[in-house]
Amino acid sequence: MAGSVESARRSSPEIGVLALQGAFREHAHMLARLGVATREVRLQEDLEGLDGLIIPGGESTTMGRLMAEFDLVEALRAFARRRPVLGTCAGLIIMASRTTQGRQPLLGLLDITVRRNAFGSQVHSFEADVELDLGPRTERQTFPGVFIRAPWVEEWGPGVRVIARCGERVVGVEQGALLGVAFHPELTQDMRIHEHFLRLVSAARR
Ligand code: GLN
């Protein structure tokens, strides 16, 4: 019996989406289009058995405060040591170790410093091509970047690989199986970022 449960688990991953605040439903929709089971995460126990986690866009100070209130900070850090995590926009900020603007609750998963609302507070949102570099075996490609009061990555440590640029600015990074982008792939029809994340999830399950 245990064997069949185990093999069912192995055949199809289940991805959590942190659902405290922000654009979590859009990520769940995109994963559903990719045929992947999802679970909304609000409590520590919701993380159990998940193969990966997405931290959505929203408002990073609010999300950080709720993470602390829901007693999720250490549980999320522990999860990220074992499983792939994708953060988008506010999710990228939450995954960072530092912001340029002083203190706010962060998970410190990525060795990066982010600048919040980096493209100028008057620029609420814009769309621009992002140059993607998803790894040695993939071609460089262009991705439709949707930026909403977006951060950029100001500094990154030696273990961090830049995977996305918008002009001169670094808007996507990867560190092991942790992935963060400053834009919103879940608000486009383009599934390449989610597909790349699912490849990290598959690799981590093997
Ligand atoms: N500006 C927001 C923040 O600092 C992020 C915006 C977003 O997630 N779309 O949290």
Short mmCIF file of C-alpha atoms and ligand atoms in Angstrom, two decimals:
data_model
loop_
_atom_site.label_atom_id
_atom_site.label_comp_id
_atom_site.label_asym_id
_atom_site.label_seq_id
_atom_site.Cartn_x
_atom_site.Cartn_y
_atom_site.Cartn_z
CA MET A 1 0.00 0.00 0.00
CA ALA A 2 2.71 2.40 1.03
CA GLY A 3 4.42 1.49 -2.23
CA SER A 4 1.49 2.58 -4.36
CA VAL A 5 1.07 5.85 -2.49
CA GLU A 6 4.78 6.47 -2.93
CA SER A 7 4.72 5.72 -6.66
CA ALA A 8 1.67 7.97 -7.13
CA ARG A 9 3.58 10.74 -5.41
CA ARG A 10 6.55 10.18 -7.66
CA SER A 11 4.59 10.25 -10.89
CA SER A 12 3.08 13.71 -10.41
CA PRO A 13 4.46 16.64 -8.47
CA GLU A 14 2.36 18.91 -6.30
CA ILE A 15 3.34 22.57 -6.07
CA GLY A 16 2.37 24.93 -3.28
CA VAL A 17 1.52 28.58 -3.83
CA LEU A 18 1.95 30.87 -0.84
CA ALA A 19 -1.54 32.33 -0.50
CA LEU A 20 -1.23 34.96 2.21
CA GLN A 21 -1.63 37.89 -0.16
CA GLY A 22 -1.11 38.91 -3.77
CA ALA A 23 -1.35 37.16 -7.14
CA PHE A 24 -1.39 33.54 -5.99
CA ARG A 25 -4.44 32.47 -8.02
CA GLU A 26 -2.78 33.42 -11.30
CA HIS A 27 0.15 31.10 -10.54
CA ALA A 28 -2.25 28.28 -9.67
CA HIS A 29 -4.04 28.82 -13.01
CA MET A 30 -0.80 28.66 -14.93
CA LEU A 31 0.25 25.46 -13.16
CA ALA A 32 -3.19 23.99 -13.85
CA ARG A 33 -2.70 24.76 -17.56
CA LEU A 34 0.56 22.82 -17.31
CA GLY A 35 -1.35 19.91 -15.76
CA VAL A 36 0.27 20.27 -12.34
CA ALA A 37 -1.56 19.88 -9.02
CA THR A 38 -1.36 22.89 -6.70
CA ARG A 39 -2.11 23.62 -3.07
CA GLU A 40 -2.63 27.00 -1.41
CA VAL A 41 -0.21 27.43 1.50
CA ARG A 42 -1.18 29.46 4.57
CA LEU A 43 -0.09 27.24 7.44
CA GLN A 44 3.08 25.29 8.20
CA GLU A 45 1.29 21.97 7.72
CA ASP A 46 0.24 23.00 4.20
CA LEU A 47 3.91 22.59 3.17
CA GLU A 48 3.98 18.90 3.99
CA GLY A 49 4.72 16.66 1.03
CA LEU A 50 4.96 19.49 -1.50
CA ASP A 51 7.57 19.23 -4.26
CA GLY A 52 8.05 22.96 -4.74
CA LEU A 53 6.67 26.34 -3.76
CA ILE A 54 5.83 29.60 -5.54
CA ILE A 55 5.92 32.92 -3.65
CA PRO A 56 3.76 35.32 -5.68
CA GLY A 57 3.82 39.05 -6.34
CA GLY A 58 1.92 41.40 -4.10
CA GLU A 59 3.24 43.69 -1.42
CA SER A 60 6.38 42.38 0.20
CA THR A 61 6.07 44.23 3.53
CA THR A 62 2.50 42.96 3.99
CA MET A 63 3.46 39.45 2.92
CA GLY A 64 6.45 39.51 5.27
CA ARG A 65 4.30 40.63 8.18
CA LEU A 66 1.72 37.89 7.47
CA MET A 67 4.51 35.29 7.16
CA ALA A 68 5.63 36.18 10.68
CA GLU A 69 2.03 36.26 12.02
CA PHE A 70 1.30 32.83 10.54
CA ASP A 71 4.57 31.52 12.02
CA LEU A 72 5.83 30.53 8.57
CA VAL A 73 9.30 32.10 8.45
CA GLU A 74 11.38 29.17 9.73
CA ALA A 75 9.14 26.60 8.00
CA LEU A 76 9.64 28.34 4.65
CA ARG A 77 13.41 28.53 5.19
CA ALA A 78 13.52 24.83 6.03
CA PHE A 79 11.39 24.01 2.97
CA ALA A 80 13.71 25.99 0.68
CA ARG A 81 16.71 23.98 1.88
CA ARG A 82 15.08 20.83 0.48
CA ARG A 83 12.85 21.89 -2.41
CA PRO A 84 12.79 24.35 -5.31
CA VAL A 85 11.16 27.74 -4.77
CA LEU A 86 10.12 30.32 -7.38
CA GLY A 87 9.49 33.93 -6.33
CA THR A 88 7.97 36.58 -8.60
CA CYS A 89 8.22 40.33 -7.91
CA ALA A 90 7.32 40.71 -4.20
CA GLY A 91 8.19 36.99 -3.98
CA LEU A 92 11.70 37.77 -5.26
CA ILE A 93 12.00 40.49 -2.59
CA ILE A 94 10.85 38.09 0.14
CA MET A 95 13.47 35.53 -1.00
CA ALA A 96 16.28 38.11 -0.94
CA SER A 97 18.82 38.57 1.85
CA ARG A 98 18.88 42.37 1.70
CA THR A 99 17.00 45.36 0.32
CA THR A 100 18.61 48.73 -0.39
CA GLN A 101 15.87 50.49 1.59
CA GLY A 102 16.47 49.16 5.06
CA ARG A 103 14.86 46.53 7.17
CA GLN A 104 11.80 44.45 6.46
CA PRO A 105 11.10 40.75 7.10
CA LEU A 106 12.88 38.65 4.46
CA LEU A 107 13.57 34.93 4.13
CA GLY A 108 17.22 35.40 3.11
CA LEU A 109 17.18 32.48 0.65
CA LEU A 110 18.98 34.22 -2.22
CA ASP A 111 22.33 35.95 -1.75
CA ILE A 112 21.11 39.15 -3.41
CA THR A 113 20.32 42.76 -2.59
CA VAL A 114 17.11 44.01 -4.22
CA ARG A 115 15.95 47.55 -4.83
CA ARG A 116 12.19 47.81 -4.37
CA ASN A 117 10.09 49.89 -6.81
CA ALA A 118 13.37 50.24 -8.65
CA PHE A 119 12.08 51.46 -11.99
CA GLY A 120 10.77 54.66 -10.36
CA SER A 121 7.72 55.10 -8.16
CA GLN A 122 5.98 57.08 -10.91
CA VAL A 123 6.26 54.07 -13.22
CA HIS A 124 3.51 51.87 -11.89
CA SER A 125 3.72 49.23 -14.56
CA PHE A 126 5.15 48.57 -18.00
CA GLU A 127 5.89 45.77 -20.41
CA ALA A 128 9.33 45.21 -21.86
CA ASP A 129 11.31 42.42 -23.43
CA VAL A 130 13.46 40.45 -21.04
CA GLU A 131 16.57 38.59 -22.20
CA LEU A 132 16.41 35.11 -20.71
CA ASP A 133 19.34 32.77 -20.19
CA LEU A 134 17.96 29.62 -18.63
CA GLY A 135 21.15 27.60 -18.74
CA PRO A 136 23.95 26.10 -20.79
CA ARG A 137 21.70 23.75 -22.76
CA THR A 138 19.12 26.36 -23.71
CA GLU A 139 19.30 29.15 -26.24
CA ARG A 140 19.11 32.76 -25.20
CA GLN A 141 15.54 33.88 -25.60
CA THR A 142 13.26 36.86 -25.23
CA PHE A 143 10.42 36.84 -22.72
CA PRO A 144 7.52 39.32 -22.44
CA GLY A 145 8.21 40.99 -19.09
CA VAL A 146 5.23 42.43 -17.20
CA PHE A 147 6.62 44.75 -14.52
CA ILE A 148 4.37 46.13 -11.77
CA ARG A 149 6.16 48.40 -9.29
CA ALA A 150 8.95 45.96 -9.80
CA PRO A 151 12.25 45.54 -7.99
CA TRP A 152 15.56 44.82 -9.66
CA VAL A 153 18.57 42.93 -8.34
CA GLU A 154 21.22 45.43 -7.34
CA GLU A 155 23.94 43.04 -6.11
CA TRP A 156 24.39 39.29 -6.20
CA GLY A 157 26.83 36.89 -4.61
CA PRO A 158 29.15 34.39 -6.34
CA GLY A 159 26.69 31.49 -6.04
CA VAL A 160 23.99 33.38 -7.92
CA ARG A 161 23.50 33.09 -11.68
CA VAL A 162 21.81 35.89 -13.60
CA ILE A 163 19.04 34.44 -15.78
CA ALA A 164 17.14 37.55 -16.87
CA ARG A 165 18.02 41.10 -17.85
CA CYS A 166 15.90 44.04 -18.94
CA GLY A 167 18.34 46.38 -20.66
CA GLU A 168 21.22 46.78 -18.20
CA ARG A 169 19.16 45.66 -15.22
CA VAL A 170 19.20 42.24 -13.61
CA VAL A 171 15.60 41.06 -13.23
CA GLY A 172 16.01 37.32 -12.70
CA VAL A 173 18.39 35.06 -10.78
CA GLU A 174 18.91 31.42 -9.90
CA GLN A 175 20.81 29.99 -6.95
CA GLY A 176 20.74 26.20 -6.90
CA ALA A 177 17.05 25.28 -7.11
CA LEU A 178 15.89 28.73 -6.02
CA LEU A 179 14.58 30.98 -8.74
CA GLY A 180 13.46 34.61 -8.56
CA VAL A 181 12.18 37.04 -11.20
CA ALA A 182 11.16 40.68 -10.85
CA PHE A 183 8.38 40.41 -13.44
CA HIS A 184 5.07 38.53 -13.61
CA PRO A 185 5.14 35.49 -15.93
CA GLU A 186 1.83 34.36 -14.41
CA LEU A 187 0.13 37.40 -15.98
CA THR A 188 1.19 36.37 -19.50
CA GLN A 189 0.34 33.40 -21.70
CA ASP A 190 4.03 32.45 -21.74
CA MET A 191 4.75 29.39 -19.63
CA ARG A 192 8.54 29.12 -20.07
CA ILE A 193 9.46 30.38 -16.58
CA HIS A 194 7.00 27.97 -14.96
CA GLU A 195 8.24 25.15 -17.21
CA HIS A 196 11.82 25.92 -16.20
CA PHE A 197 10.78 25.85 -12.52
CA LEU A 198 9.04 22.49 -13.07
CA ARG A 199 12.28 21.12 -14.54
CA LEU A 200 14.06 22.11 -11.30
CA VAL A 201 11.26 20.39 -9.38
CA SER A 202 11.63 17.20 -11.44
CA ALA A 203 15.39 17.21 -10.96
CA ALA A 204 14.98 17.64 -7.18
CA ARG A 205 12.54 14.68 -7.03
CA ARG A 206 15.05 12.34 -8.68
N1 GLN B 1 6.51 46.92 -5.06
C1 GLN B 1 6.07 45.71 -4.44
C2 GLN B 1 6.88 45.42 -3.17
O1 GLN B 1 7.82 46.08 -2.89
C3 GLN B 1 6.19 44.52 -5.37
C4 GLN B 1 5.20 44.68 -6.49
C5 GLN B 1 4.71 43.38 -7.07
O2 GLN B 1 4.85 42.30 -6.50
N2 GLN B 1 4.03 43.50 -8.19
O3 GLN B 1 6.55 44.53 -2.47
#
